[in-house]
Backbone as numpy.savetxt, mean C-alpha at the origin, in Angstrom:
# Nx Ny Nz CAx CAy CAz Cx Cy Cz
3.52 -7.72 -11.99 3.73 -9.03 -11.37 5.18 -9.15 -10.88
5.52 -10.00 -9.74 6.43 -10.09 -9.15 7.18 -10.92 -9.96
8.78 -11.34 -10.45 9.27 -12.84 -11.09 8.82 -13.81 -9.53
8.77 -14.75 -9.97 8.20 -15.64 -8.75 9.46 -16.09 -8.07
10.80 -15.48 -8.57 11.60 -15.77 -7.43 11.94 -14.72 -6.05
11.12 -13.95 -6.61 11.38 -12.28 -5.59 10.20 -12.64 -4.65
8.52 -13.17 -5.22 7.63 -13.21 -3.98 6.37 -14.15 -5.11
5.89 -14.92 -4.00 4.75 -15.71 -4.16 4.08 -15.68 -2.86
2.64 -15.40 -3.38 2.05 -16.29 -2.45 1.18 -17.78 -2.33
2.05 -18.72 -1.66 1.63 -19.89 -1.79 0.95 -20.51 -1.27
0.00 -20.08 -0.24 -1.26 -20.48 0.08 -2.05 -19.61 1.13
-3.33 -20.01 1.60 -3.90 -19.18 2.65 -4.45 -19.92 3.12
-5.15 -20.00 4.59 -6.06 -20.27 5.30 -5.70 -20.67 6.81
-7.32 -21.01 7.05 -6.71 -20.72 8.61 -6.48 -19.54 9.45
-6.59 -18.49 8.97 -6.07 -17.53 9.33 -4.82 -16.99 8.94
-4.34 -18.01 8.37 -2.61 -17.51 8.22 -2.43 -17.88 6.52
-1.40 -16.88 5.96 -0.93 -17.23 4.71 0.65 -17.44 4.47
0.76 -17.80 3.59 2.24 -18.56 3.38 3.10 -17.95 2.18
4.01 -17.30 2.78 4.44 -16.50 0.82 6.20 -16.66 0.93
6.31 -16.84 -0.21 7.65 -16.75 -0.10 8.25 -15.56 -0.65
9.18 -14.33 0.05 9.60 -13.34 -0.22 11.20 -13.68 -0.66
11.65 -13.36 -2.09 12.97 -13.63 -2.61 13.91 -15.02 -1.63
12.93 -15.95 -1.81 13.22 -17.74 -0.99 12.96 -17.65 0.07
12.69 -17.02 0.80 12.41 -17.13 2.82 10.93 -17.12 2.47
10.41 -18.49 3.20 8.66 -19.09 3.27 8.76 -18.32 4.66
7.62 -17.51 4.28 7.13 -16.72 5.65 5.48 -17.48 5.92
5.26 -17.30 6.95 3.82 -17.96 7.58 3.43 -16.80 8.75
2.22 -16.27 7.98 1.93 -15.38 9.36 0.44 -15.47 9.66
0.08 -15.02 10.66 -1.19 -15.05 10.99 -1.72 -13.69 10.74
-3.11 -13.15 9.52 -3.01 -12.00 8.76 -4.78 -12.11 8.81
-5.07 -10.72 9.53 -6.23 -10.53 9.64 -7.11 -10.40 8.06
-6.65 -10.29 7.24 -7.24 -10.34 5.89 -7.62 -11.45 5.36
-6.85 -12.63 5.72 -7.29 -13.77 5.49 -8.50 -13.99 6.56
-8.71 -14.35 7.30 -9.78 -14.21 8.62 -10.77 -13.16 7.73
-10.49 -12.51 7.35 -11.87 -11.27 6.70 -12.22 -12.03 5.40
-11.41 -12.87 4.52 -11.76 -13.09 3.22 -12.43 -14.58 3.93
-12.08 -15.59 4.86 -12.92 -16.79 5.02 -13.86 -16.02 5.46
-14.72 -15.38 6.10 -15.54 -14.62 7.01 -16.83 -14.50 5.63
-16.25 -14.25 4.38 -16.69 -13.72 3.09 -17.36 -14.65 3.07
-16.23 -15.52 2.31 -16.51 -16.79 2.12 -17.82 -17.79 2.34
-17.59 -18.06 3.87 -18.16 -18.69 4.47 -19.52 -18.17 4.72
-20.10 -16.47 4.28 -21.43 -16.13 4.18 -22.11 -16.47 3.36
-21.22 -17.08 2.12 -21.81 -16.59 0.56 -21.69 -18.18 0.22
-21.43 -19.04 1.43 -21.36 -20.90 0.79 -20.80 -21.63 1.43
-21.72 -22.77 2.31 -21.36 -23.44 3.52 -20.34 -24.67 3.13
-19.55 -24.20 1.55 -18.19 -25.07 1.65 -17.00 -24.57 1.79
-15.83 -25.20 2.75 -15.01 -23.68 2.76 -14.30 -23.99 1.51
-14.21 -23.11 1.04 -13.50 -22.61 -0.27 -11.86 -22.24 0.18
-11.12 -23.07 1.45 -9.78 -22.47 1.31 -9.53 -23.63 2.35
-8.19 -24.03 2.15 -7.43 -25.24 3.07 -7.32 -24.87 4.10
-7.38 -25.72 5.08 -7.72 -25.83 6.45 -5.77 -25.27 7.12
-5.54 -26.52 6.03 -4.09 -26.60 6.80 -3.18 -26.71 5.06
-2.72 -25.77 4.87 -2.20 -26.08 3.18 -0.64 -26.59 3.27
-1.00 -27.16 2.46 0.44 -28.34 1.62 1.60 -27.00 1.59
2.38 -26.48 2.20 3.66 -25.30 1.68 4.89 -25.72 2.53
6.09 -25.62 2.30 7.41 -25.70 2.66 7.44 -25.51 4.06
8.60 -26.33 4.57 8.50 -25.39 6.04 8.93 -24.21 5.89
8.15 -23.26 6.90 8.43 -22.00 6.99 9.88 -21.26 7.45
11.12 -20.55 6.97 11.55 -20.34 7.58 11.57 -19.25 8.76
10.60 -18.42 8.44 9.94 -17.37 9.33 8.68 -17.62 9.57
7.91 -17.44 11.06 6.47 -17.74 11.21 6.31 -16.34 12.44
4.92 -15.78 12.70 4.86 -14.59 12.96 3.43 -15.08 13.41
2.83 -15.10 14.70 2.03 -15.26 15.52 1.38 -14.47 16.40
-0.08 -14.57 16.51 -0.39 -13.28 17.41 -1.13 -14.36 18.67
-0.97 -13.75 19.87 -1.15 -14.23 21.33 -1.56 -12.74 21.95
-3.17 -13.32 21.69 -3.98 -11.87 22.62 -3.58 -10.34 21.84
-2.84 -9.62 22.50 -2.64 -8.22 21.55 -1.38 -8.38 21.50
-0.34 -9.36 21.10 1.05 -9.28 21.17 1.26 -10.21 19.61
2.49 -10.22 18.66 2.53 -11.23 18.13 4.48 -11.03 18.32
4.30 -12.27 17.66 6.15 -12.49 17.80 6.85 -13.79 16.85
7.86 -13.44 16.05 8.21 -13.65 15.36 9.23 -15.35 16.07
9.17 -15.98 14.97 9.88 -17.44 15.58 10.76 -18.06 14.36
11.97 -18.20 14.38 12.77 -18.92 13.05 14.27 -18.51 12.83
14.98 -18.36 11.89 15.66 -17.92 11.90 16.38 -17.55 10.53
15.79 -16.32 9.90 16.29 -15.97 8.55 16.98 -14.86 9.07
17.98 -14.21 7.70 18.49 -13.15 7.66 18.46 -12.33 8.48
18.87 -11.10 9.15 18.51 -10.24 10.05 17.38 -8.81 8.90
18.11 -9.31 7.89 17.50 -8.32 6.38 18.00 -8.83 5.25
17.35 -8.62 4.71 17.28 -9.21 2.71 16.34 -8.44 2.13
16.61 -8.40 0.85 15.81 -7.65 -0.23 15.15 -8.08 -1.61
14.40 -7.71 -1.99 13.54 -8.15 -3.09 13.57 -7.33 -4.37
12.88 -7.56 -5.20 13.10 -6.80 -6.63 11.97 -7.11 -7.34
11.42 -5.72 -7.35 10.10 -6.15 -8.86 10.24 -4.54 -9.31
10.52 -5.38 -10.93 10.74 -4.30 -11.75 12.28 -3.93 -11.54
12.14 -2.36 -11.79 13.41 -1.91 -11.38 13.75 -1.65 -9.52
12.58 -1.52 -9.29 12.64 -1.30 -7.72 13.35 -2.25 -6.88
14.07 -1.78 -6.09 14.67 -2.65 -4.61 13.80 -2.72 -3.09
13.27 -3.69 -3.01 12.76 -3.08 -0.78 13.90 -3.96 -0.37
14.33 -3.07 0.62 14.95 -4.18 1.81 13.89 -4.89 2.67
13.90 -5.84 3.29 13.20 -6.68 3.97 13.89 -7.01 5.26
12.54 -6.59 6.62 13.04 -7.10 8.03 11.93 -7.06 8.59
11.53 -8.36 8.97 10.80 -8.43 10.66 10.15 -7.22 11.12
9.45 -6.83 11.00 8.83 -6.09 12.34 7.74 -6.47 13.60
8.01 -5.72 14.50 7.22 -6.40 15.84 5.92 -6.25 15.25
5.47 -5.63 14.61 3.74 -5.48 13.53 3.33 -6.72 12.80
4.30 -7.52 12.99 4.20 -8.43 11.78 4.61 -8.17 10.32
5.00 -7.10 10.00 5.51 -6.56 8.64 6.62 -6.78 8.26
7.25 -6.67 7.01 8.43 -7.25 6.34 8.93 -6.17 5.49
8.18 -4.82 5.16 8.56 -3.59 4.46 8.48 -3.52 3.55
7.17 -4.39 2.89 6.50 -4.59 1.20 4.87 -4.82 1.82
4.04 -4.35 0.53 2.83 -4.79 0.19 2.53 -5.27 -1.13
3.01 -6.66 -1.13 3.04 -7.13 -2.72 2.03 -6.68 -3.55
0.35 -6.75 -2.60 -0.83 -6.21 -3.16 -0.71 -5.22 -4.02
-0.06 -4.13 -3.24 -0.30 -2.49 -4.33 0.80 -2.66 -5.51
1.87 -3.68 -6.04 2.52 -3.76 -6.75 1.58 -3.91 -8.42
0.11 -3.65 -8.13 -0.95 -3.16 -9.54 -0.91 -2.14 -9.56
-0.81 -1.48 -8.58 -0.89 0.25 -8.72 0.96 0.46 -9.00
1.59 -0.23 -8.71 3.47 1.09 -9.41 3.31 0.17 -10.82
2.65 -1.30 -11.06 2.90 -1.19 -12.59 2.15 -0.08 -13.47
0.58 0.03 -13.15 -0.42 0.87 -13.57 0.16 2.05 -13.81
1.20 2.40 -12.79 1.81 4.15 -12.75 2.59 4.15 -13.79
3.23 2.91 -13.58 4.76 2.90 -14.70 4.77 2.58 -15.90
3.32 2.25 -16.37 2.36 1.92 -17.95 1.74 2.96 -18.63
1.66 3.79 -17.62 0.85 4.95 -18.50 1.57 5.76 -19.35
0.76 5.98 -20.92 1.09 6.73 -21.48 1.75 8.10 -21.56
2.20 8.36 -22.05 2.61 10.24 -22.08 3.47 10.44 -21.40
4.32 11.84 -21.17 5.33 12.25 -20.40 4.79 12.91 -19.00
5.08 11.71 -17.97 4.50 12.64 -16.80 5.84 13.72 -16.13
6.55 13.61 -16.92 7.81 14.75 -16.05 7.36 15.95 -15.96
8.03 16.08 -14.73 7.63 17.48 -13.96 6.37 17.58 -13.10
5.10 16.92 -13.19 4.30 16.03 -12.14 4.36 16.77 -10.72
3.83 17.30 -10.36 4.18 16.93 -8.56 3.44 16.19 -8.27
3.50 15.46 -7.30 2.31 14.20 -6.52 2.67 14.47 -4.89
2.11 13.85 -4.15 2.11 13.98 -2.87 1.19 12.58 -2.57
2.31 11.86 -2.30 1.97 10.59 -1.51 2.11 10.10 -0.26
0.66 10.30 0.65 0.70 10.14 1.78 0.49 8.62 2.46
1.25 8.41 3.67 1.03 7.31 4.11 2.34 6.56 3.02
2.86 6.84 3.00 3.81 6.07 1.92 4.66 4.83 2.16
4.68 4.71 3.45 5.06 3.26 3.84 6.99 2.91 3.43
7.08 2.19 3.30 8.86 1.93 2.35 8.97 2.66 1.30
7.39 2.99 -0.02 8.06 3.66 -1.08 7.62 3.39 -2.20
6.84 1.98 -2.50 6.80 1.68 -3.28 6.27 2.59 -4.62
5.05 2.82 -4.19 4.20 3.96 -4.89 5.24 5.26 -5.66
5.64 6.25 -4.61 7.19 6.54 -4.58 7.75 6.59 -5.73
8.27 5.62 -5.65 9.47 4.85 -6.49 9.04 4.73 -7.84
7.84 4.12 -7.84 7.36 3.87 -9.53 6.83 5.38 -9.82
6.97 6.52 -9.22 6.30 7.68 -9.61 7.66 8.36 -9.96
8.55 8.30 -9.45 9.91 9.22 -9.72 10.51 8.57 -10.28
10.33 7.43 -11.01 11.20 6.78 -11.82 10.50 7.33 -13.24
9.02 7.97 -13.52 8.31 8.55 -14.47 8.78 9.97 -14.53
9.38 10.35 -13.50 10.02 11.92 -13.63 8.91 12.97 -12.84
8.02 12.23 -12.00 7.29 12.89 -10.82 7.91 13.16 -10.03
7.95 14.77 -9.74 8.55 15.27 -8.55 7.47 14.85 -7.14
7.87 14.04 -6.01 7.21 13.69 -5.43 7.43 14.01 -4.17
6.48 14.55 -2.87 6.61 14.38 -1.83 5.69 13.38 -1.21
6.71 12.52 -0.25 6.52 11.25 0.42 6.36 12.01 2.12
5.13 11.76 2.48 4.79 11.78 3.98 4.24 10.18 4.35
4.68 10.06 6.03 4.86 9.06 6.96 4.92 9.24 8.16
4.39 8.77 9.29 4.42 9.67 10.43 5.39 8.79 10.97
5.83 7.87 10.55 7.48 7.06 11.27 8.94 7.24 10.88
9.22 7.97 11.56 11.05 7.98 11.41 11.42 6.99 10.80
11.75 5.76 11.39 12.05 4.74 10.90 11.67 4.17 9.58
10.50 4.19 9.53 9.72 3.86 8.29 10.67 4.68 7.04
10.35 6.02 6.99 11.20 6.96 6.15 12.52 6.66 5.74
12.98 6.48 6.76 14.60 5.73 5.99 14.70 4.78 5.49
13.79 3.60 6.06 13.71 2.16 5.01 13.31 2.54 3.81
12.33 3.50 3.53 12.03 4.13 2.50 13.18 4.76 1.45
13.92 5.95 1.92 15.00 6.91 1.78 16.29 5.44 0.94
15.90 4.47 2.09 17.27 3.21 1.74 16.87 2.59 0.36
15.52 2.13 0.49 14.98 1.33 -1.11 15.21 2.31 -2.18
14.92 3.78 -1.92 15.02 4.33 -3.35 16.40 4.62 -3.43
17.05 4.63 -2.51 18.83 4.34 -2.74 19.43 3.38 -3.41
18.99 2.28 -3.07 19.27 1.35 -3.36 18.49 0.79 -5.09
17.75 1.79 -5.55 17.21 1.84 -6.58 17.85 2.58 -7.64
18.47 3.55 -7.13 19.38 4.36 -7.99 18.10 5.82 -8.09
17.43 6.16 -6.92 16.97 7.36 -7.15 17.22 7.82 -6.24
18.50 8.11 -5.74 18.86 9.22 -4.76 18.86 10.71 -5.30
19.09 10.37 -7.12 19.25 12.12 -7.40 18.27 12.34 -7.82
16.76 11.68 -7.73 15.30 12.23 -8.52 14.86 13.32 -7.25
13.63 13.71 -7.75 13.12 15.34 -6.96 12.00 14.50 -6.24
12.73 13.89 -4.93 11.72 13.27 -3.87 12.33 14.30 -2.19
10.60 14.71 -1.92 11.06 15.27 -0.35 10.65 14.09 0.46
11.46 14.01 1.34 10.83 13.08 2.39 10.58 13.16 3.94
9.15 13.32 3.93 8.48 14.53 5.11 7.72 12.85 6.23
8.51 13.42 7.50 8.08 12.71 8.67 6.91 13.46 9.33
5.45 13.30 8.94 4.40 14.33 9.81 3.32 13.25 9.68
2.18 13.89 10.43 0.94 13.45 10.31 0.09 13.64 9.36
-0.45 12.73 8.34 -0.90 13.02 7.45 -2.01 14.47 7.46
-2.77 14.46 8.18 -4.00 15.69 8.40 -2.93 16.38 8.30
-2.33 16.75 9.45 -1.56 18.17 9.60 -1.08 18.86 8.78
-0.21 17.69 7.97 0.72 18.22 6.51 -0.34 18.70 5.77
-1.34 17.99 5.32 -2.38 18.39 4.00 -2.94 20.29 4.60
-3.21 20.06 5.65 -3.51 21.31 6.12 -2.39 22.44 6.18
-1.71 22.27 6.59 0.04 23.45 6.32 -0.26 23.39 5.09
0.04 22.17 4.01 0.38 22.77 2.16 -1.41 23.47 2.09
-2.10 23.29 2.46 -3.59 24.62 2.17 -3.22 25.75 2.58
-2.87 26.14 3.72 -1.94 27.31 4.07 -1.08 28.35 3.25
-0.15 26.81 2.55 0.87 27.64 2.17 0.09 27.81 0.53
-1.04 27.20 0.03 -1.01 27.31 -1.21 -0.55 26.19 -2.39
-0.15 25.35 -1.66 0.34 24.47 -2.50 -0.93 23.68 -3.47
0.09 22.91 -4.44 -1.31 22.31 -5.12 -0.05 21.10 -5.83
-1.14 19.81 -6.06 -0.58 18.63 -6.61 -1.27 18.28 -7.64
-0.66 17.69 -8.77 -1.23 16.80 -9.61 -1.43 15.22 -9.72
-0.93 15.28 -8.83 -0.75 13.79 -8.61 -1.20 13.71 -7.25
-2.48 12.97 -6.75 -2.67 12.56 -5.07 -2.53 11.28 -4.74
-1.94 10.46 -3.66 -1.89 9.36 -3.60 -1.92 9.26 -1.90
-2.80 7.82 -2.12 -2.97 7.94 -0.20 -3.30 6.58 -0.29
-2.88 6.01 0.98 -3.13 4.10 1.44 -2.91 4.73 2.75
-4.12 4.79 3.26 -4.84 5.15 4.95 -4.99 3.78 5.58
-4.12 3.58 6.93 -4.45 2.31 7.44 -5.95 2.73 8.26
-6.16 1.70 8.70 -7.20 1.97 9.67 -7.41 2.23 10.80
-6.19 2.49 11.48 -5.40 3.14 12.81 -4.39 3.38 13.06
-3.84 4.39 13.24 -2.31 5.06 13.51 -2.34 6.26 14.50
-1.30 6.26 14.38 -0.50 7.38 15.42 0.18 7.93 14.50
0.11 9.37 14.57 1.49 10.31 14.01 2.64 10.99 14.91
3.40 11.04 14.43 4.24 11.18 15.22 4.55 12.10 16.65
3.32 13.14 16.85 3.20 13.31 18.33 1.84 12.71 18.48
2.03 11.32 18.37 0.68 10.81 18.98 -0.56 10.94 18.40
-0.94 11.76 17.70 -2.01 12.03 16.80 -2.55 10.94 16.33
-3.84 10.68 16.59 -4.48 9.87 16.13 -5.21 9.64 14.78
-5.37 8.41 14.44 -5.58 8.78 12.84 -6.73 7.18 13.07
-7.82 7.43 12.81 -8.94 6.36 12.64 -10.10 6.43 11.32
-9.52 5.95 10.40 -10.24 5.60 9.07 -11.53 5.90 8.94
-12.51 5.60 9.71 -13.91 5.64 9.94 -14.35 6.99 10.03
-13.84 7.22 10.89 -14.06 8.97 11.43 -13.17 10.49 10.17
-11.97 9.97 9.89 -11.30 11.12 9.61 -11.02 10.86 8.01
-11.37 9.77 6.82 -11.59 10.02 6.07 -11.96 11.32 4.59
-13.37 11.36 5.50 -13.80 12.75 5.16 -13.32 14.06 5.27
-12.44 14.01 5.88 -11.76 15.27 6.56 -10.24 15.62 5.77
-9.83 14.12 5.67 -8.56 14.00 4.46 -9.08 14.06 3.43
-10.21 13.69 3.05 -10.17 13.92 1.28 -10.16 15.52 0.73
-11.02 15.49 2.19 -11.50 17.56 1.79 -10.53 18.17 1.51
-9.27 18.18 2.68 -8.56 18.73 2.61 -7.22 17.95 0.82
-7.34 16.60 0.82 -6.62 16.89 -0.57 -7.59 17.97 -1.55
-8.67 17.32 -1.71 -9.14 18.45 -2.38 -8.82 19.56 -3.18
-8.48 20.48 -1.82 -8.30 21.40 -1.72 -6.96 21.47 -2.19
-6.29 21.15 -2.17 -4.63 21.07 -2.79 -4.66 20.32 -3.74
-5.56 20.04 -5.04 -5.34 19.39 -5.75 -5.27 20.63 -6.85
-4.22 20.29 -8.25 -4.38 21.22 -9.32 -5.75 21.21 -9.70
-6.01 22.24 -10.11 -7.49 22.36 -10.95 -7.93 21.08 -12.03
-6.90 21.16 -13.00 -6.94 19.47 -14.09 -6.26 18.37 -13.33
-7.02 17.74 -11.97 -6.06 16.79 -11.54 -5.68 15.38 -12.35
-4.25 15.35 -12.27 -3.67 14.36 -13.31 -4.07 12.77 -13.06
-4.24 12.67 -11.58 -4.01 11.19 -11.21 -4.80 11.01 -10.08
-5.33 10.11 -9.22 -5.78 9.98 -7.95 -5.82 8.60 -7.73
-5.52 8.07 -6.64 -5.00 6.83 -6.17 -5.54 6.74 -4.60
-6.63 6.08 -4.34 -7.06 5.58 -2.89 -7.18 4.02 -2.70
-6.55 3.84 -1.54 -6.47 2.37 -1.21 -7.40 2.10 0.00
-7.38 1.46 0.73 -7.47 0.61 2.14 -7.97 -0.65 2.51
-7.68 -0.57 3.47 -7.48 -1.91 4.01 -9.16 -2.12 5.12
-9.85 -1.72 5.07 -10.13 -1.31 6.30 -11.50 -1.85 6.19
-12.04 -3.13 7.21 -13.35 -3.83 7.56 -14.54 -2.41 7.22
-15.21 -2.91 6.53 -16.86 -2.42 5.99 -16.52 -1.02 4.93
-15.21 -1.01 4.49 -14.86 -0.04 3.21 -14.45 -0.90 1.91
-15.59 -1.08 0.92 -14.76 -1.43 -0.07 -14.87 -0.50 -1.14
-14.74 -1.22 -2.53 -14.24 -0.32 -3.48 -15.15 0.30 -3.67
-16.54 0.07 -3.87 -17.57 1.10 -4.18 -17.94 2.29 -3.51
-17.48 2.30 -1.53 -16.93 3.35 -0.86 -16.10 4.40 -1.44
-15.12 3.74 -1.53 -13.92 4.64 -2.14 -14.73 5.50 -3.07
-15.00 4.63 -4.36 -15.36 5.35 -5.50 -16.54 6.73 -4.97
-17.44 6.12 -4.32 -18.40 7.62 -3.56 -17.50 8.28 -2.91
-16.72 7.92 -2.22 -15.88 9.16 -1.20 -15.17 10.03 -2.23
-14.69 9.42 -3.18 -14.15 10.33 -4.31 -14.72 11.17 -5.36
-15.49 10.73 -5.75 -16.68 11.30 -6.83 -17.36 12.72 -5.79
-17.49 12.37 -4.68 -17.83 13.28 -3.20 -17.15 14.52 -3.53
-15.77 14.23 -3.02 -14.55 15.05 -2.91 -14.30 15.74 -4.47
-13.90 14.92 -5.18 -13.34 15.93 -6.60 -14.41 15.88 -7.56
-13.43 16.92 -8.41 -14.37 16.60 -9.68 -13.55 15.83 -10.92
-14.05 14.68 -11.00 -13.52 14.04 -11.90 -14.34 13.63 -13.28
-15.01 14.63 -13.98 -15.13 14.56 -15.01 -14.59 14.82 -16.35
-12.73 15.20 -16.07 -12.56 15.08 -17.50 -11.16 13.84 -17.78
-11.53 12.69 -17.07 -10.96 11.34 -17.23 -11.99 10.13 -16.69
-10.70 9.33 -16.58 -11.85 7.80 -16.50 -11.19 7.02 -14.96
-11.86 6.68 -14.49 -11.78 6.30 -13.19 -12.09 4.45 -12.75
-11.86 3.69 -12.42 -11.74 2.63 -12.24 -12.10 2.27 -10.28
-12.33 1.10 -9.95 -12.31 0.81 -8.41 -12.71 -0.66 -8.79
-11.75 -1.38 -7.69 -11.19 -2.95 -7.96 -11.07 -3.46 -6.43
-10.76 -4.97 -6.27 -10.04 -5.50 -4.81 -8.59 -5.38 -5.18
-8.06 -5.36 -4.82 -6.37 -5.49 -4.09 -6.40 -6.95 -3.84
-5.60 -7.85 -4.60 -5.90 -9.40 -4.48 -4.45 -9.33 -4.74
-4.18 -10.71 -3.89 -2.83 -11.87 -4.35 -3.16 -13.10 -4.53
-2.66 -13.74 -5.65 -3.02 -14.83 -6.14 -1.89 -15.72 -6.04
-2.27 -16.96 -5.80 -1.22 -18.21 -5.67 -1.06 -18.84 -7.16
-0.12 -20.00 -7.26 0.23 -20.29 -8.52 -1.19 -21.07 -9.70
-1.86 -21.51 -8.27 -3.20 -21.57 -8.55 -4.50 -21.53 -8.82
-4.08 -20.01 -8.78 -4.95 -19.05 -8.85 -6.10 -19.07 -8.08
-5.50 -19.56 -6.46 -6.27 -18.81 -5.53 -6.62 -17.11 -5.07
-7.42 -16.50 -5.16 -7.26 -15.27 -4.99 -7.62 -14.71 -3.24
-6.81 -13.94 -2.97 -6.85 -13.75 -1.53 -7.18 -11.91 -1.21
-8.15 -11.80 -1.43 -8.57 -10.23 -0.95 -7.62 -9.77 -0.24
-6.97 -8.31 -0.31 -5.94 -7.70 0.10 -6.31 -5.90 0.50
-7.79 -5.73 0.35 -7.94 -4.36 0.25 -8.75 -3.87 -0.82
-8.65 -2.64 -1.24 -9.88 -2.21 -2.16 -9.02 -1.29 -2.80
-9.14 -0.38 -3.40 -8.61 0.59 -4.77 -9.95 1.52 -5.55
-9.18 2.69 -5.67 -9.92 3.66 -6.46 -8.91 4.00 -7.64
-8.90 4.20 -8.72 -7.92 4.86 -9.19 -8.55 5.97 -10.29
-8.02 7.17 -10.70 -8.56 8.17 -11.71 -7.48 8.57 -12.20
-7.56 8.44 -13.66 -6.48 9.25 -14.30 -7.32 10.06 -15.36
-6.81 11.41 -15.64 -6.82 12.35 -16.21 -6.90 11.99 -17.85
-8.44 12.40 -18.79 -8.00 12.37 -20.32 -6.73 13.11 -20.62
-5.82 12.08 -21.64 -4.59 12.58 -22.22 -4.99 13.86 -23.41
């Protein structure tokens, strides 16, 4: 859990949710909310979420117009947050993004709870975004490689675990396309104990390479697979992605590995308000290895 002065989220609907990241009330318009009334509204003709909710004025608001959105207000140019020991810096992006997913902050406590000595670990966390995942893995003494197919992205990344005090842990930090990389480390032989992946549901890698959830799934798991140690230690699948939820995952995985000598779990990815509104955020697989 976040302290509620680093991030809340304080309401949803409408399309748009309202959170406050370390005091700046952000308001954006967030296709997940639109997917969770959509739920909603199949399963019970009362809406179950405020039209227009009671929250602060916003000092940041983030709007989409046709295929464009754009940011309106005037906070910080950047600021940063803190849960746990971790640091993100925080900025605007033309995506609508801010360089956190409070959601997966169940999966770095989950990492950073588990029993036993994971030092020495390798993991390979793809899609890694700022870090978070990352961060709570090399702070356990997982030697980790972090792939991302954005330059930019990578250094906001490279900056949070700086700014964390893990500049001297055993993290590579690889700018490629997720397929490609998994396929080179089969090549070379490599193998992980640790797999971790949060697949959006459309991207580009960095020469353009296309990456579409629906279609190429199957094709990434195979190939972790295949680079996974024989006793794999850990496995971690997320997404975000319309008509995949957790019980997907859990078949796509059970598919792919063999995970019969631990215990395996699959959940929503939720943020909850002080009220314990809960706001669907995604889906989760997770498997860890008998100790």
């Amino acid at each position: 859990m976040f302290d509620s002065d680093q991030y809340q989220l304080l309401d949803f609907g409408g399309g748009e949710k309202w959170e406050s990241f370390g005091g700046i009330v952000v308001r954006r318009q967030t296709p997940s909310v639109g997917e969770w009334e959509r739920t909603r509204n199949a399963k019970s003709k009362s809406r179950a979420f405020l039209a227009d909710p009671v929250t602060p004025i916003s000092d940041l608001r983030y709007q989409i117009d046709g295929s464009r959105g754009a940011w309106t207000g005037s906070p910080p140019l950047q600021w940063q947050v803190q849960h746990g020991r971790k640091f993100f810096l925080l900025k605007p992006t033309p995506a609508g993004q801010l360089g956190i997913f409070p959601e997966q902050a169940t999966n770095w406590e989950w990492i950073e709870s588990l029993p036993g000595d994971l030092t020495g670990l390798t993991a390979l966390n793809l899609f890694g975004y700022t870090g978070g995942t990352t961060m709570s893995l090399a702070s356990r003494g997982v030697s980790v490689v972090h792939v991302d197919a954005a330059q930019n992205i990578m250094k906001w990344a490279r900056t949070n675990a700086e700014r964390t005090g893990l500049q001297q842990h055993p993290i590579r930090w690889i700018v490629e396309d997720a397929v490609k990389f998994v396929n080179r480390e089969f090549q070379r032989g490599s193998k992980y104990d640790v797999l971790i992946a949060d697949p959006p549901s459309y991207g580009r890698g960095p020469k353009n390479e296309r990456w579409k959830f629906s279609e190429q799934i199957d094709g990434l798991l195979a190939g972790l697979a295949a680079i996974a140690a024989r006793n794999l230690r850990m496995l971690v699948l997320s997404c975000h992605s319309a008509g995949i939820d957790q019980q997907d995952l859990s078949r796509l995985a059970h598919c792919h590995f063999d995970l019969s000598h631990g215990k395996s779990s699959s959940f929503v990815l939720e943020l909850k308000t002080t009220d314990q509104k809960r706001l669907a955020s995604g889906h989760c697989f997770r498997f860890i290895a008998d100790s």
